[in-house]
Amino acid sequence: MFDWLTQSWLWLTQNWLHIVVPLLVFLATYVVGLWVRRIAYRAFNRWAATDKWEGSQLIIQTTRTPFIHWFLILGAIIAIHVSNLNASAEALADKVLASLFVFSLIWVVVSLSTKILKLYIGKVKRLQPSEALLVNIVRITIAVVGALILLDVWGAPTTPIILLLAAVILIAALAFRDVLANLFSGFQLAQGEQIKVGDFIKLESGESGYVTDVTWRNTQIRGLDGNLVLVPNSRLLQSTVINYGRPLRKATKPFRFYTHLHLKELTGLKASNLTELVKVLKEVPDPVIYYHTHNFLEEHHYLTPEPANDFALWVSDELGDEVLGEKLASIDTFDFPTIGALRARIEGVIRDYLSKKPDGRTAHEGREFHFIKSISFILPTPYIAHDLREFVEVLRQVSLNSLSYHIFEARLRLKKGVNDFSIWIEDCLGDKDLADRLAYLDPYNYTLESLRSTIIQLIEKRIK
Amino acid sequence: MQDKIYLQSRSRLQDYEPIVGRSCLEELRVLAGELSGKIIQIINSTFVGGGVAEILEHMVPLLNQLGVDARWDVINGSEEFFEVTKRFHNALHGKKEKISPEDFALFSEVSERNLEEMRFYGDYFFIHDPQPVALIAKKKEIGRKWLWRCHIDVSSPDKKVWKFLRDFVADYDAAVFSAPNFAQKLPIRQFLITPSIDPLSDKNKELDSGTIDAVLKKYGLTSDKPMIVQISRFDRLKDPLGVIEAFEMVRKSIDCQLVLAGGTAADDPESGEVLEEVRRRAEGNPDIHVFLVPPESDIEINALQRAATIIIQKSLKEGFGLTISEALWKAKPVVASAVGGIPLQIKNKLTGLLCYTVEGAAYALKQLLSNPEYANWLGQNGKEHVKQNFLITGHLKDYLLMFLALDQPSDVVYL
């Protein structure tokens, strides 16, 4: 024990300079490091204060502590090189210190990239599903690069590993090419800020609705029928999209589109001549009059101009009385707010005609006028509109039955006196001018398709 | 009892979307939902042959796809029974037929047997045509809703036969007819529902020119001259002899050919006799082609209709006349008699030409052969008319509404 102490003392007195000098060099580097950090971070802080980039503060916070670690590692390397360690010990120490530096650097890069990534992901609303995945991808990538550097530092062969990794990355990229395409498209969408949550968009493929979410793979659109449509981000970027922007003023109550379907019920009543026609006409219930004044319009709506009511057609075709046929055809259904008034007019025209001219021909057997009643089934559609833009888009999609229900049946058969669209626009949107324009539009002058187009044009003009 | 056949639809409901639109299918689903949990038992006289079986063959699987539990059964009957019901059929069409008390007795006897043998399990019983009409006797025992569907032109029926059948019909909850003038004085509700065609069936789907040419070749026909075609069962009420007469009038001034093609139905024992008459009448005229087409030849019928220049349907009586809708769906100009349900399909000079006589038919044929542009305009209008009103989807809608209407006395029903 005494010998060992004596020998150590002897060695120290002979080599004290080889110990003190590296120690001093190490301490000096550490002091320089502290000084450099102070100067550098003052400058960084000034730059960060003027720069609006949120990431600059992250850089400062993340690198401040490791910065001094790197000077410590630098000091250790210089100290080892000024010491009298043998070459192999020196090389080993270099490798250890280089590895420490690589570890520290990787930690900084991982930490910094994670923080910056989260900063940007936060800008894309609800990208949560991608956050963990993306952060992990970045961490793994940096860790792999760091491991390769470490292997290189320790002299291990890295080329086969790099080739293997390249192959894995290529296969993964091919396998997840759609995912990647959507992912990058999602970032493009977020960066461009052309499509945002709440916007009303319409794709060239026909889908339309409000953007409810933009995820890393899809953009969610809530259609006007309430269905959610998921559009892959890459498809959204590739297709032509009309972005109507934010919703228009909301109605106090939404407009629910209904439709009607008719079942024909035979009354068993028929007429062979004008006298019988006018007699039965007086007795039949309202749905019979509604049927015979609207049936041809609904069944032959593709023909232009619209054919007249059934009474006019029968009188012309089966009784061969073109004059009375024309008089009946020229009765403008739009002039009458109720079926009762319309019936009285038809009856009046025939009675007036009969008072001047005796009843003429009788229809051939089998060609009599058969009175038919229309039973109307009214059912809701999934379509609801909260504002005029939604209303127009729904109007493009609903069936012609729905259109005829709100325009013809609501006004006359359900005794509202005016069409449903005008009522909603006036009562729930307060737009009396537009409501009046629609109310004064004579729907009997159009085919149903052209009526739809005309209403859409009127509303679109108003929206613009 | 005939063996029950289990139908597998060749078309899926969504296949109709490109033709009728999404909203039409959405409406059907809403209506079908209202019938959820109910069984509709459909009963007629045959699974094969004739317009009724043809409609049901497509209709029942589509109802099932909509979620409606519709099941199809047929009554059993001897050859004698079907001979009697064929005479009933003719008599209801207004034709003079000798029907003896024994015939009525046979009808009642077979109906009694069916009442004993059949299983009645529906919530709604949908009975088609006169053959199974007497099954209504079961209503007293089991109740539920009973509908009688009449596919026949009963605008001027033989009084004796109608009186016999009327007693049965009056016990139903409602009757359904194909044309307004078929309505009768009955104490029950009467609905007007037109039959329909299936645009995706072999008989109506699009065909390529190769298929059409192959069919023409098979029947030894050429397309080098205009072709007038009547597709109908060989039945006197379809007036095939009148068609030949009209054709001969046209042929005097216009070089053209006539094709009379049709099949027979299991419940029509008379058609073989009529076919022989037609063949004898056409003998010696190389421009008249008469073909007996077996029931499974829908593609061939389709090809003949598509190859036609004009399609004629010169029926003396007609239930609805689905061959008209088939022809119009192929955008063909049509000349047809103004009988039965034909005027519902042909609005004169808008979707085709109506006629009343042989001379009128000949005149209309000449008009169309001489004015192809006018003929084409009529054909296009006709196709649109069928699309709007006589496709199977519209027919499904009417049937669903009809079942719902049975429980709804109001004229406006909110679903």
Short mmCIF file of C-alpha atoms in Angstrom, two decimals, chain A residues 36-422:
data_model
loop_
_atom_site.label_atom_id
_atom_site.label_comp_id
_atom_site.label_asym_id
_atom_site.label_seq_id
_atom_site.Cartn_x
_atom_site.Cartn_y
_atom_site.Cartn_z
CA VAL A 36 -19.26 32.11 -27.43
CA ARG A 37 -22.69 30.89 -26.34
CA ARG A 38 -23.35 34.15 -24.54
CA ILE A 39 -22.37 36.23 -27.59
CA ALA A 40 -24.08 33.94 -30.11
CA TYR A 41 -27.35 33.60 -28.22
CA ARG A 42 -27.57 37.32 -27.63
CA ALA A 43 -27.38 37.70 -31.41
CA PHE A 44 -29.90 34.84 -31.88
CA ASN A 45 -32.31 36.42 -29.43
CA ARG A 46 -32.11 39.77 -31.24
CA TRP A 47 -32.79 37.98 -34.54
CA ALA A 48 -35.65 36.00 -33.00
CA ALA A 49 -37.20 39.17 -31.62
CA THR A 50 -37.35 40.76 -35.07
CA ASP A 51 -38.12 37.60 -37.02
CA LYS A 52 -41.76 36.53 -37.11
CA TRP A 53 -40.97 32.87 -37.63
CA GLU A 54 -42.24 30.93 -34.66
CA GLY A 55 -39.56 28.30 -35.14
CA SER A 56 -36.67 30.64 -34.22
CA GLN A 57 -37.52 30.47 -30.52
CA LEU A 58 -37.70 26.70 -30.76
CA ILE A 59 -34.17 26.62 -32.20
CA ILE A 60 -32.86 28.80 -29.39
CA GLN A 61 -34.55 26.79 -26.65
CA THR A 62 -33.52 23.43 -28.05
CA THR A 63 -29.86 24.16 -28.82
CA ARG A 64 -28.92 26.29 -25.77
CA THR A 65 -27.91 23.43 -23.45
CA PRO A 66 -26.44 21.09 -26.08
CA PHE A 67 -24.34 24.01 -27.38
CA ILE A 68 -22.22 23.92 -24.22
CA HIS A 69 -22.07 20.10 -24.36
CA TRP A 70 -20.49 20.38 -27.79
CA PHE A 71 -17.82 22.74 -26.43
CA LEU A 72 -17.17 20.28 -23.62
CA ILE A 73 -16.72 17.51 -26.19
CA LEU A 74 -14.49 19.82 -28.26
CA GLY A 75 -12.44 20.65 -25.15
CA ALA A 76 -12.06 16.96 -24.36
CA ILE A 77 -10.86 16.20 -27.89
CA ILE A 78 -8.27 19.01 -27.83
CA ALA A 79 -7.17 17.99 -24.31
CA ILE A 80 -6.65 14.39 -25.40
CA HIS A 81 -4.62 15.49 -28.42
CA VAL A 82 -2.30 17.71 -26.29
CA SER A 83 -1.90 14.91 -23.73
CA ASN A 84 0.72 12.22 -24.12
CA LEU A 85 -1.71 9.34 -24.50
CA ASN A 86 -0.58 6.65 -26.86
CA ALA A 87 -2.02 6.59 -30.37
CA SER A 88 -4.44 3.71 -29.83
CA ALA A 89 -5.90 5.22 -26.65
CA GLU A 90 -6.18 8.56 -28.44
CA ALA A 91 -8.03 6.98 -31.37
CA LEU A 92 -10.39 5.17 -29.01
CA ALA A 93 -11.09 8.39 -27.11
CA ASP A 94 -11.74 10.21 -30.41
CA LYS A 95 -14.29 7.60 -31.40
CA VAL A 96 -16.04 7.73 -28.02
CA LEU A 97 -16.17 11.53 -28.07
CA ALA A 98 -17.32 11.58 -31.72
CA SER A 99 -20.07 9.13 -30.78
CA LEU A 100 -21.13 11.36 -27.88
CA PHE A 101 -21.25 14.30 -30.27
CA VAL A 102 -23.35 12.33 -32.78
CA PHE A 103 -25.74 11.28 -29.99
CA SER A 104 -26.09 14.84 -28.80
CA LEU A 105 -26.60 16.13 -32.33
CA ILE A 106 -29.23 13.48 -33.07
CA TRP A 107 -31.04 14.39 -29.86
CA VAL A 108 -31.06 18.04 -30.88
CA VAL A 109 -32.19 17.34 -34.45
CA VAL A 110 -34.92 14.96 -33.28
CA SER A 111 -36.14 17.35 -30.63
CA LEU A 112 -36.07 20.34 -32.96
CA SER A 113 -37.72 18.61 -35.91
CA THR A 114 -40.45 17.22 -33.66
CA LYS A 115 -41.24 20.66 -32.29
CA ILE A 116 -41.23 22.29 -35.76
CA LEU A 117 -43.33 19.48 -37.20
CA LYS A 118 -45.90 19.85 -34.45
CA LEU A 119 -45.94 23.57 -35.03
CA TYR A 120 -46.87 23.05 -38.70
CA ILE A 121 -49.20 20.12 -38.18
CA GLY A 122 -51.18 22.27 -35.78
CA LYS A 123 -51.96 24.57 -38.66
CA VAL A 124 -53.79 21.80 -40.53
CA LYS A 125 -56.99 21.37 -38.59
CA ARG A 126 -57.34 17.98 -36.97
CA LEU A 127 -54.33 16.30 -38.44
CA GLN A 128 -54.01 14.30 -35.23
CA PRO A 129 -54.01 10.90 -36.92
CA SER A 130 -50.92 11.95 -38.85
CA GLU A 131 -49.08 13.68 -36.01
CA ALA A 132 -47.72 10.65 -34.20
CA LEU A 133 -47.03 8.90 -37.47
CA LEU A 134 -45.15 11.81 -38.98
CA VAL A 135 -43.16 12.52 -35.84
CA ASN A 136 -42.18 8.88 -35.60
CA ILE A 137 -41.19 8.78 -39.27
CA VAL A 138 -38.92 11.80 -38.76
CA ARG A 139 -37.46 10.42 -35.53
CA ILE A 140 -36.75 7.05 -37.09
CA THR A 141 -35.19 8.64 -40.16
CA ILE A 142 -32.86 10.81 -38.06
CA ALA A 143 -32.03 7.90 -35.77
CA VAL A 144 -31.17 5.73 -38.77
CA VAL A 145 -28.93 8.46 -40.23
CA GLY A 146 -27.29 8.91 -36.81
CA ALA A 147 -26.73 5.16 -36.48
CA LEU A 148 -25.12 5.09 -39.92
CA ILE A 149 -22.77 7.93 -38.93
CA LEU A 150 -21.91 6.10 -35.70
CA LEU A 151 -21.21 2.92 -37.60
CA ASP A 152 -18.99 4.92 -39.93
CA VAL A 153 -17.21 6.47 -36.92
CA TRP A 154 -16.49 3.00 -35.54
CA GLY A 155 -15.36 1.79 -38.93
CA ALA A 156 -18.21 -0.66 -39.59
CA PRO A 157 -19.28 -1.22 -43.25
CA THR A 158 -22.38 0.89 -44.02
CA THR A 159 -22.84 0.43 -47.79
CA PRO A 160 -24.91 -2.83 -47.58
CA ILE A 161 -27.07 -1.28 -44.85
CA ILE A 162 -27.62 1.85 -46.97
CA LEU A 163 -28.59 -0.32 -49.96
CA LEU A 164 -30.94 -2.39 -47.81
CA LEU A 165 -32.52 0.73 -46.38
CA ALA A 166 -32.91 2.22 -49.86
CA ALA A 167 -34.68 -0.94 -50.99
CA VAL A 168 -36.99 -0.90 -47.95
CA ILE A 169 -37.79 2.78 -48.51
CA LEU A 170 -38.53 2.14 -52.19
CA ILE A 171 -40.84 -0.77 -51.42
CA ALA A 172 -42.59 1.22 -48.69
CA ALA A 173 -42.97 4.18 -51.02
CA LEU A 174 -44.51 1.96 -53.69
CA ALA A 175 -46.81 0.23 -51.22
CA PHE A 176 -47.98 3.47 -49.68
CA ARG A 177 -47.85 5.63 -52.78
CA ASP A 178 -51.55 6.56 -52.50
CA VAL A 179 -51.18 7.36 -48.83
CA LEU A 180 -48.11 9.45 -49.54
CA ALA A 181 -49.81 11.23 -52.43
CA ASN A 182 -52.75 12.07 -50.17
CA LEU A 183 -50.44 13.08 -47.36
CA PHE A 184 -48.47 15.50 -49.48
CA SER A 185 -51.67 16.76 -51.06
CA GLY A 186 -53.03 17.36 -47.56
CA PHE A 187 -50.01 19.53 -46.79
CA GLN A 188 -50.41 21.35 -50.07
CA LEU A 189 -54.05 22.02 -49.26
CA ALA A 190 -53.11 23.25 -45.80
CA GLN A 191 -50.30 25.40 -47.09
CA GLY A 192 -52.34 26.88 -49.95
CA GLU A 193 -55.30 27.54 -47.66
CA GLN A 194 -57.55 27.42 -50.75
CA ILE A 195 -59.95 24.95 -49.18
CA LYS A 196 -60.79 25.41 -45.53
CA VAL A 197 -63.19 23.87 -43.09
CA GLY A 198 -66.56 25.58 -43.50
CA ASP A 199 -66.14 26.31 -47.22
CA PHE A 200 -68.84 25.19 -49.66
CA ILE A 201 -67.16 23.38 -52.53
CA LYS A 202 -68.27 21.61 -55.66
CA LEU A 203 -66.15 19.07 -57.52
CA GLU A 204 -66.24 18.52 -61.26
CA SER A 205 -67.44 14.97 -60.58
CA GLY A 206 -70.62 16.43 -59.08
CA GLU A 207 -70.08 16.07 -55.33
CA SER A 208 -70.85 19.22 -53.42
CA GLY A 209 -71.21 20.28 -49.83
CA TYR A 210 -69.52 21.91 -46.89
CA VAL A 211 -65.96 20.97 -45.94
CA THR A 212 -66.20 19.57 -42.44
CA ASP A 213 -62.68 18.24 -42.00
CA VAL A 214 -59.30 18.00 -43.73
CA THR A 215 -57.34 14.98 -42.56
CA TRP A 216 -53.99 13.68 -43.74
CA ARG A 217 -55.70 11.40 -46.25
CA ASN A 218 -59.14 12.82 -47.04
CA THR A 219 -61.19 15.92 -47.15
CA GLN A 220 -64.62 15.37 -45.66
CA ILE A 221 -67.60 17.00 -47.32
CA ARG A 222 -71.08 16.96 -45.86
CA GLY A 223 -73.45 16.74 -48.81
CA LEU A 224 -76.80 18.47 -48.87
CA ASP A 225 -78.54 15.14 -48.37
CA GLY A 226 -76.64 14.87 -45.07
CA ASN A 227 -74.28 12.17 -46.32
CA LEU A 228 -70.54 12.46 -45.64
CA VAL A 229 -68.38 12.25 -48.73
CA LEU A 230 -64.70 11.47 -48.27
CA VAL A 231 -62.61 12.85 -51.11
CA PRO A 232 -58.96 11.72 -51.19
CA ASN A 233 -56.75 14.79 -50.96
CA SER A 234 -54.81 13.88 -54.09
CA ARG A 235 -58.07 13.68 -56.08
CA LEU A 236 -59.20 16.99 -54.68
CA LEU A 237 -56.01 18.67 -55.86
CA GLN A 238 -56.21 17.06 -59.29
CA SER A 239 -59.83 17.89 -60.03
CA THR A 240 -61.50 21.17 -60.82
CA VAL A 241 -63.08 22.48 -57.64
CA ILE A 242 -65.39 25.43 -57.33
CA ASN A 243 -65.02 26.96 -53.88
CA TYR A 244 -68.01 29.11 -53.08
CA GLY A 245 -66.43 30.12 -49.80
CA ARG A 246 -68.29 30.59 -46.57
CA PRO A 247 -72.06 30.00 -46.25
CA LEU A 248 -74.50 32.75 -47.09
CA ARG A 249 -76.88 34.16 -44.55
CA LYS A 250 -78.72 31.34 -42.81
CA ALA A 251 -82.47 31.10 -42.98
CA THR A 252 -84.35 31.32 -39.72
CA LYS A 253 -85.70 27.87 -40.52
CA PRO A 254 -84.16 25.42 -43.02
CA PHE A 255 -86.07 24.35 -46.10
CA ARG A 256 -86.84 20.64 -46.17
CA PHE A 257 -87.48 19.31 -49.67
CA TYR A 258 -90.43 16.97 -50.00
CA THR A 259 -91.59 15.01 -52.97
CA HIS A 260 -94.91 13.61 -54.04
CA LEU A 261 -95.97 10.46 -55.78
CA HIS A 262 -99.39 9.98 -57.28
CA LEU A 263 -101.60 6.96 -57.43
CA LYS A 264 -104.50 7.13 -59.86
CA GLU A 265 -107.85 6.08 -58.53
CA LEU A 266 -110.65 5.43 -61.00
CA THR A 267 -113.90 7.07 -59.97
CA GLY A 268 -116.01 5.01 -62.36
CA LEU A 269 -117.55 8.29 -63.59
CA LYS A 270 -117.44 9.08 -67.28
CA ALA A 271 -118.85 11.50 -69.85
CA SER A 272 -119.66 10.93 -73.51
CA ASN A 273 -120.64 14.48 -74.42
CA LEU A 274 -120.36 18.05 -73.17
CA THR A 275 -123.59 17.96 -71.16
CA GLU A 276 -122.41 14.90 -69.25
CA LEU A 277 -118.95 16.38 -68.88
CA VAL A 278 -120.15 19.57 -67.25
CA LYS A 279 -122.59 17.67 -65.03
CA VAL A 280 -119.94 15.32 -63.63
CA LEU A 281 -117.37 18.10 -63.47
CA LYS A 282 -119.55 19.89 -60.96
CA GLU A 283 -119.78 16.88 -58.66
CA VAL A 284 -116.34 15.36 -58.58
CA PRO A 285 -113.98 16.06 -55.68
CA ASP A 286 -111.06 18.49 -55.99
CA PRO A 287 -108.37 15.83 -56.50
CA VAL A 288 -110.12 14.85 -59.75
CA ILE A 289 -109.88 18.42 -61.08
CA TYR A 290 -106.27 18.61 -59.94
CA TYR A 291 -105.47 15.37 -61.76
CA HIS A 292 -107.02 16.42 -65.07
CA THR A 293 -105.38 19.85 -65.04
CA HIS A 294 -101.91 18.60 -64.06
CA ASN A 295 -101.64 15.04 -65.32
CA PHE A 296 -100.58 15.81 -68.87
CA LEU A 297 -98.06 18.33 -67.61
CA GLU A 298 -96.41 15.77 -65.32
CA GLU A 299 -96.59 12.77 -67.64
CA HIS A 300 -95.47 14.62 -70.76
CA HIS A 301 -93.25 17.24 -69.23
CA TYR A 302 -90.55 16.55 -71.85
CA LEU A 303 -92.78 17.90 -74.64
CA THR A 304 -92.58 21.58 -75.49
CA PRO A 305 -94.85 23.48 -75.49
CA GLU A 306 -96.74 21.88 -72.63
CA PRO A 307 -99.98 20.29 -73.74
CA ALA A 308 -103.21 21.61 -72.29
CA ASN A 309 -105.47 20.14 -69.62
CA ASP A 310 -107.23 16.80 -70.22
CA PHE A 311 -110.61 18.46 -70.78
CA ALA A 312 -109.31 20.55 -73.68
CA LEU A 313 -107.56 17.58 -75.25
CA TRP A 314 -110.63 15.36 -75.00
CA VAL A 315 -112.95 17.98 -76.44
CA SER A 316 -110.59 18.56 -79.38
CA ASP A 317 -109.54 14.95 -80.05
CA GLU A 318 -112.63 12.95 -79.22
CA LEU A 319 -115.49 15.40 -79.77
CA GLY A 320 -113.68 17.13 -82.62
CA ASP A 321 -114.64 20.56 -81.28
CA GLU A 322 -111.50 22.58 -81.89
CA VAL A 323 -113.09 25.89 -80.88
CA LEU A 324 -114.15 24.79 -77.40
CA GLY A 325 -110.92 22.83 -77.14
CA GLU A 326 -109.00 26.04 -77.66
CA LYS A 327 -111.15 27.93 -75.15
CA LEU A 328 -110.51 25.27 -72.52
CA ALA A 329 -106.80 25.06 -73.36
CA SER A 330 -106.44 28.80 -72.93
CA ILE A 331 -107.69 28.72 -69.32
CA ASP A 332 -104.60 29.75 -67.44
CA THR A 333 -104.39 27.53 -64.37
CA PHE A 334 -101.91 29.96 -62.86
CA ASP A 335 -104.66 32.59 -62.57
CA PHE A 336 -106.58 30.54 -60.02
CA PRO A 337 -105.55 30.34 -56.38
CA THR A 338 -107.85 27.40 -55.60
CA ILE A 339 -109.08 24.29 -57.35
CA GLY A 340 -112.64 25.44 -56.71
CA ALA A 341 -112.07 28.63 -58.68
CA LEU A 342 -110.40 26.69 -61.49
CA ARG A 343 -113.28 24.21 -61.62
CA ALA A 344 -115.81 27.05 -61.76
CA ARG A 345 -113.95 28.58 -64.71
CA ILE A 346 -113.80 25.33 -66.69
CA GLU A 347 -117.45 24.68 -65.97
CA GLY A 348 -118.34 28.26 -66.91
CA VAL A 349 -116.55 28.05 -70.26
CA ILE A 350 -118.40 24.85 -71.20
CA ARG A 351 -121.79 26.13 -70.00
CA ASP A 352 -121.31 29.39 -71.85
CA TYR A 353 -120.41 27.47 -75.01
CA LEU A 354 -123.42 25.18 -74.63
CA SER A 355 -125.73 28.14 -74.17
CA LYS A 356 -124.77 29.39 -77.63
CA LYS A 357 -124.41 26.08 -79.41
CA PRO A 358 -126.27 22.85 -78.74
CA ASP A 359 -124.37 19.82 -77.56
CA GLY A 360 -122.70 18.33 -80.63
CA ARG A 361 -120.91 15.06 -80.97
CA THR A 362 -120.77 12.10 -78.68
CA ALA A 363 -117.47 10.31 -78.16
CA HIS A 364 -116.98 6.86 -79.69
CA GLU A 365 -117.52 3.92 -77.40
CA GLY A 366 -114.40 3.42 -75.35
CA ARG A 367 -113.23 6.99 -75.95
CA GLU A 368 -115.37 8.63 -73.26
CA PHE A 369 -113.89 11.01 -70.71
CA HIS A 370 -113.08 9.01 -67.61
CA PHE A 371 -112.76 10.93 -64.36
CA ILE A 372 -109.69 9.96 -62.39
CA LYS A 373 -108.72 10.99 -58.90
CA SER A 374 -105.16 11.59 -57.92
CA ILE A 375 -104.10 10.33 -54.49
CA SER A 376 -101.03 12.18 -53.42
CA PHE A 377 -98.38 10.62 -51.20
CA ILE A 378 -96.06 13.23 -49.75
CA LEU A 379 -92.73 12.04 -48.48
CA PRO A 380 -89.64 13.81 -47.21
CA THR A 381 -86.39 13.72 -49.14
CA PRO A 382 -83.03 13.77 -47.34
CA TYR A 383 -82.33 17.23 -48.75
CA ILE A 384 -82.34 20.30 -46.53
CA ALA A 385 -81.18 23.81 -47.39
CA HIS A 386 -80.08 26.38 -44.84
CA ASP A 387 -79.27 29.19 -47.25
CA LEU A 388 -79.75 30.12 -50.90
CA ARG A 389 -76.55 28.45 -52.07
CA GLU A 390 -77.53 25.16 -50.53
CA PHE A 391 -81.01 25.65 -51.92
CA VAL A 392 -79.72 26.02 -55.48
CA GLU A 393 -77.46 23.00 -55.18
CA VAL A 394 -80.28 20.85 -53.82
CA LEU A 395 -82.62 22.10 -56.50
CA ARG A 396 -80.21 20.74 -59.11
CA GLN A 397 -80.39 17.32 -57.50
CA VAL A 398 -83.99 16.74 -56.45
CA SER A 399 -86.40 14.85 -58.67
CA LEU A 400 -88.89 16.59 -60.91
CA ASN A 401 -91.57 15.15 -58.63
CA SER A 402 -90.14 17.21 -55.79
CA LEU A 403 -90.13 20.33 -57.94
CA SER A 404 -93.71 19.84 -59.06
CA TYR A 405 -94.79 19.17 -55.48
CA HIS A 406 -93.41 22.47 -54.17
CA ILE A 407 -94.51 24.49 -57.20
CA PHE A 408 -97.86 23.05 -58.29
CA GLU A 409 -99.31 20.91 -55.54
CA ALA A 410 -98.36 23.17 -52.64
CA ARG A 411 -99.87 26.21 -54.30
CA LEU A 412 -103.13 24.76 -55.56
CA ARG A 413 -103.94 21.45 -53.95
CA LEU A 414 -102.60 22.21 -50.49
CA LYS A 415 -104.21 25.65 -50.76
CA LYS A 416 -101.13 27.69 -49.89
CA GLY A 417 -101.90 30.14 -52.71
CA VAL A 418 -98.23 30.51 -53.60
CA ASN A 419 -95.38 28.07 -54.16
CA ASP A 420 -93.34 26.76 -51.22
CA PHE A 421 -90.08 28.31 -52.41
CA SER A 422 -91.48 31.84 -52.33
#
